[in-house]
Amino acid sequence: MDAASHEPWTVRSLAAVSGISQAHFARSFRDAFGIPPHRYLLSRRIERAKALLRDTETSVTDIAFQTGWSSLGTFGRVFRDIVEESPTDFRAREGTSPNGLHEVPHCFVIAAYRPDLTSAVSEKRRQNEEDMLAP
């Protein structure tokens, strides 16, 4: 999943490759990584998108498709839900701040920019809506 996060990984296909049931695979994955397989894949896709936005001039549309999204709208909405800014705003902010990332080992940069998905995107979205309605 790390090397090919753009692929349409499903619990069904991963469980089939592993030779175990979907439920057992999902439970074992969560025990090993601390988050469900879908959330892990989502974090890797957003992590890759952030790197491409920060380090290349590739269009947001191309980045969306390169990182496994089939819809630009869905990519933008999920990116905004997780990163709390649009892909375009993220690129503009990262492009204007001197960061010296070229001097830091790549693995450290990836870890620092990895989204924290301890809760589901839908749960985070619901919490943000409740916060907006609270007095």
Short mmCIF file of C-alpha atoms in Angstrom, two decimals:
data_model
loop_
_atom_site.label_atom_id
_atom_site.label_comp_id
_atom_site.label_asym_id
_atom_site.label_seq_id
_atom_site.Cartn_x
_atom_site.Cartn_y
_atom_site.Cartn_z
CA MET A 1 0.00 0.00 0.00
CA ASP A 2 2.89 2.39 0.69
CA ALA A 3 4.60 1.82 -2.64
CA ALA A 4 1.41 1.98 -4.69
CA SER A 5 -1.08 4.06 -2.72
CA HIS A 6 -2.72 5.11 -5.99
CA GLU A 7 -3.98 1.55 -6.53
CA PRO A 8 -7.59 0.73 -5.60
CA TRP A 9 -6.75 -1.40 -2.55
CA THR A 10 -9.72 -3.04 -0.92
CA VAL A 11 -9.95 -5.13 2.21
CA ARG A 12 -11.37 -7.89 0.03
CA SER A 13 -8.34 -7.98 -2.30
CA LEU A 14 -5.82 -7.64 0.53
CA ALA A 15 -7.51 -10.40 2.50
CA ALA A 16 -7.56 -12.63 -0.57
CA VAL A 17 -3.82 -12.11 -1.13
CA SER A 18 -3.22 -12.86 2.55
CA GLY A 19 -5.42 -15.95 2.44
CA ILE A 20 -7.56 -14.90 5.40
CA SER A 21 -11.09 -13.58 5.85
CA GLN A 22 -11.85 -9.89 5.36
CA ALA A 23 -12.83 -9.48 9.02
CA HIS A 24 -9.66 -11.17 10.25
CA PHE A 25 -7.51 -9.09 7.90
CA ALA A 26 -9.16 -5.81 8.97
CA ARG A 27 -8.81 -6.70 12.65
CA SER A 28 -5.17 -7.79 12.27
CA PHE A 29 -4.31 -4.69 10.25
CA ARG A 30 -5.84 -2.42 12.88
CA ASP A 31 -3.97 -4.26 15.63
CA ALA A 32 -0.69 -3.88 13.73
CA PHE A 33 -1.01 -0.26 12.53
CA GLY A 34 -3.50 1.26 14.96
CA ILE A 35 -5.93 2.38 12.25
CA PRO A 36 -8.23 0.59 9.77
CA PRO A 37 -6.85 -0.25 6.29
CA HIS A 38 -8.96 2.39 4.52
CA ARG A 39 -7.76 5.16 6.82
CA TYR A 40 -4.15 4.02 6.40
CA LEU A 41 -4.51 4.16 2.62
CA LEU A 42 -6.16 7.57 2.84
CA SER A 43 -3.30 8.93 4.94
CA ARG A 44 -0.74 7.65 2.43
CA ARG A 45 -2.62 9.21 -0.49
CA ILE A 46 -2.85 12.58 1.23
CA GLU A 47 0.79 12.34 2.29
CA ARG A 48 1.82 11.72 -1.33
CA ALA A 49 -0.43 14.53 -2.59
CA LYS A 50 1.12 16.96 -0.11
CA ALA A 51 4.62 16.02 -1.30
CA LEU A 52 3.65 16.50 -4.95
CA LEU A 53 1.98 19.83 -4.20
CA ARG A 54 5.02 21.00 -2.24
CA ASP A 55 7.77 19.70 -4.53
CA THR A 56 6.40 19.85 -8.08
CA GLU A 57 4.51 22.13 -10.44
CA THR A 58 2.10 19.31 -11.41
CA SER A 59 -1.49 20.49 -11.63
CA VAL A 60 -3.86 19.74 -8.76
CA THR A 61 -6.01 17.69 -11.14
CA ASP A 62 -3.08 15.51 -12.19
CA ILE A 63 -2.02 15.08 -8.57
CA ALA A 64 -5.53 13.99 -7.66
CA PHE A 65 -5.50 11.26 -10.29
CA GLN A 66 -1.87 10.26 -9.63
CA THR A 67 -2.65 9.67 -5.97
CA GLY A 68 -5.59 7.38 -6.60
CA TRP A 69 -8.63 9.64 -6.67
CA SER A 70 -11.17 9.24 -9.45
CA SER A 71 -12.78 12.62 -8.79
CA LEU A 72 -11.13 16.01 -8.38
CA GLY A 73 -14.05 17.14 -6.21
CA THR A 74 -13.68 14.24 -3.80
CA PHE A 75 -9.92 14.77 -3.63
CA GLY A 76 -10.37 18.46 -2.82
CA ARG A 77 -13.05 17.81 -0.19
CA VAL A 78 -11.12 15.04 1.58
CA PHE A 79 -7.84 16.98 1.36
CA ARG A 80 -9.54 20.01 2.94
CA ASP A 81 -11.13 17.84 5.64
CA ILE A 82 -7.77 16.37 6.62
CA VAL A 83 -5.29 19.19 6.00
CA GLU A 84 -7.78 21.98 6.82
CA GLU A 85 -6.96 23.95 3.70
CA SER A 86 -7.48 23.42 -0.02
CA PRO A 87 -4.74 21.83 -2.15
CA THR A 88 -4.22 25.19 -3.88
CA ASP A 89 -3.89 27.04 -0.56
CA PHE A 90 -1.54 24.35 0.76
CA ARG A 91 0.69 24.73 -2.31
CA ALA A 92 0.69 28.52 -2.06
CA ARG A 93 1.58 28.45 1.64
CA GLU A 94 4.31 25.82 1.24
CA GLY A 95 5.73 27.60 -1.80
CA THR A 96 6.13 30.93 -0.04
CA SER A 97 7.72 29.66 3.17
CA PRO A 98 11.43 28.86 3.11
CA ASN A 99 11.60 25.38 4.55
CA GLY A 100 15.02 23.95 3.72
CA LEU A 101 13.43 20.53 3.25
CA HIS A 102 16.02 19.61 0.63
CA GLU A 103 18.55 19.40 3.47
CA VAL A 104 16.44 16.98 5.58
CA PRO A 105 16.40 13.21 4.90
CA HIS A 106 13.30 12.33 2.87
CA CYS A 107 12.00 9.83 5.42
CA PHE A 108 11.88 12.55 8.10
CA VAL A 109 10.01 14.91 5.77
CA ILE A 110 7.46 12.20 4.99
CA ALA A 111 6.92 11.45 8.68
CA ALA A 112 6.56 15.14 9.54
CA TYR A 113 3.99 15.73 6.80
CA ARG A 114 2.00 12.52 7.46
CA PRO A 115 -1.62 13.34 8.26
CA ASP A 116 -2.86 12.28 11.66
CA LEU A 117 -5.97 10.24 10.98
CA THR A 118 -6.82 8.94 14.42
CA SER A 119 -10.48 9.56 13.63
CA ALA A 120 -12.46 8.94 10.47
CA VAL A 121 -12.83 11.81 8.01
CA SER A 122 -16.62 11.62 8.38
CA GLU A 123 -16.27 11.88 12.17
CA LYS A 124 -13.94 14.88 11.83
CA ARG A 125 -16.38 16.52 9.41
CA ARG A 126 -19.29 15.94 11.82
CA GLN A 127 -17.26 17.40 14.72
CA ASN A 128 -16.37 20.51 12.69
CA GLU A 129 -20.06 21.03 11.85
CA GLU A 130 -20.99 20.73 15.53
CA ASP A 131 -18.24 23.20 16.47
CA MET A 132 -19.60 25.69 13.93
CA LEU A 133 -23.12 25.40 15.38
CA ALA A 134 -22.03 25.70 19.00
CA PRO A 135 -22.51 29.16 20.57
#
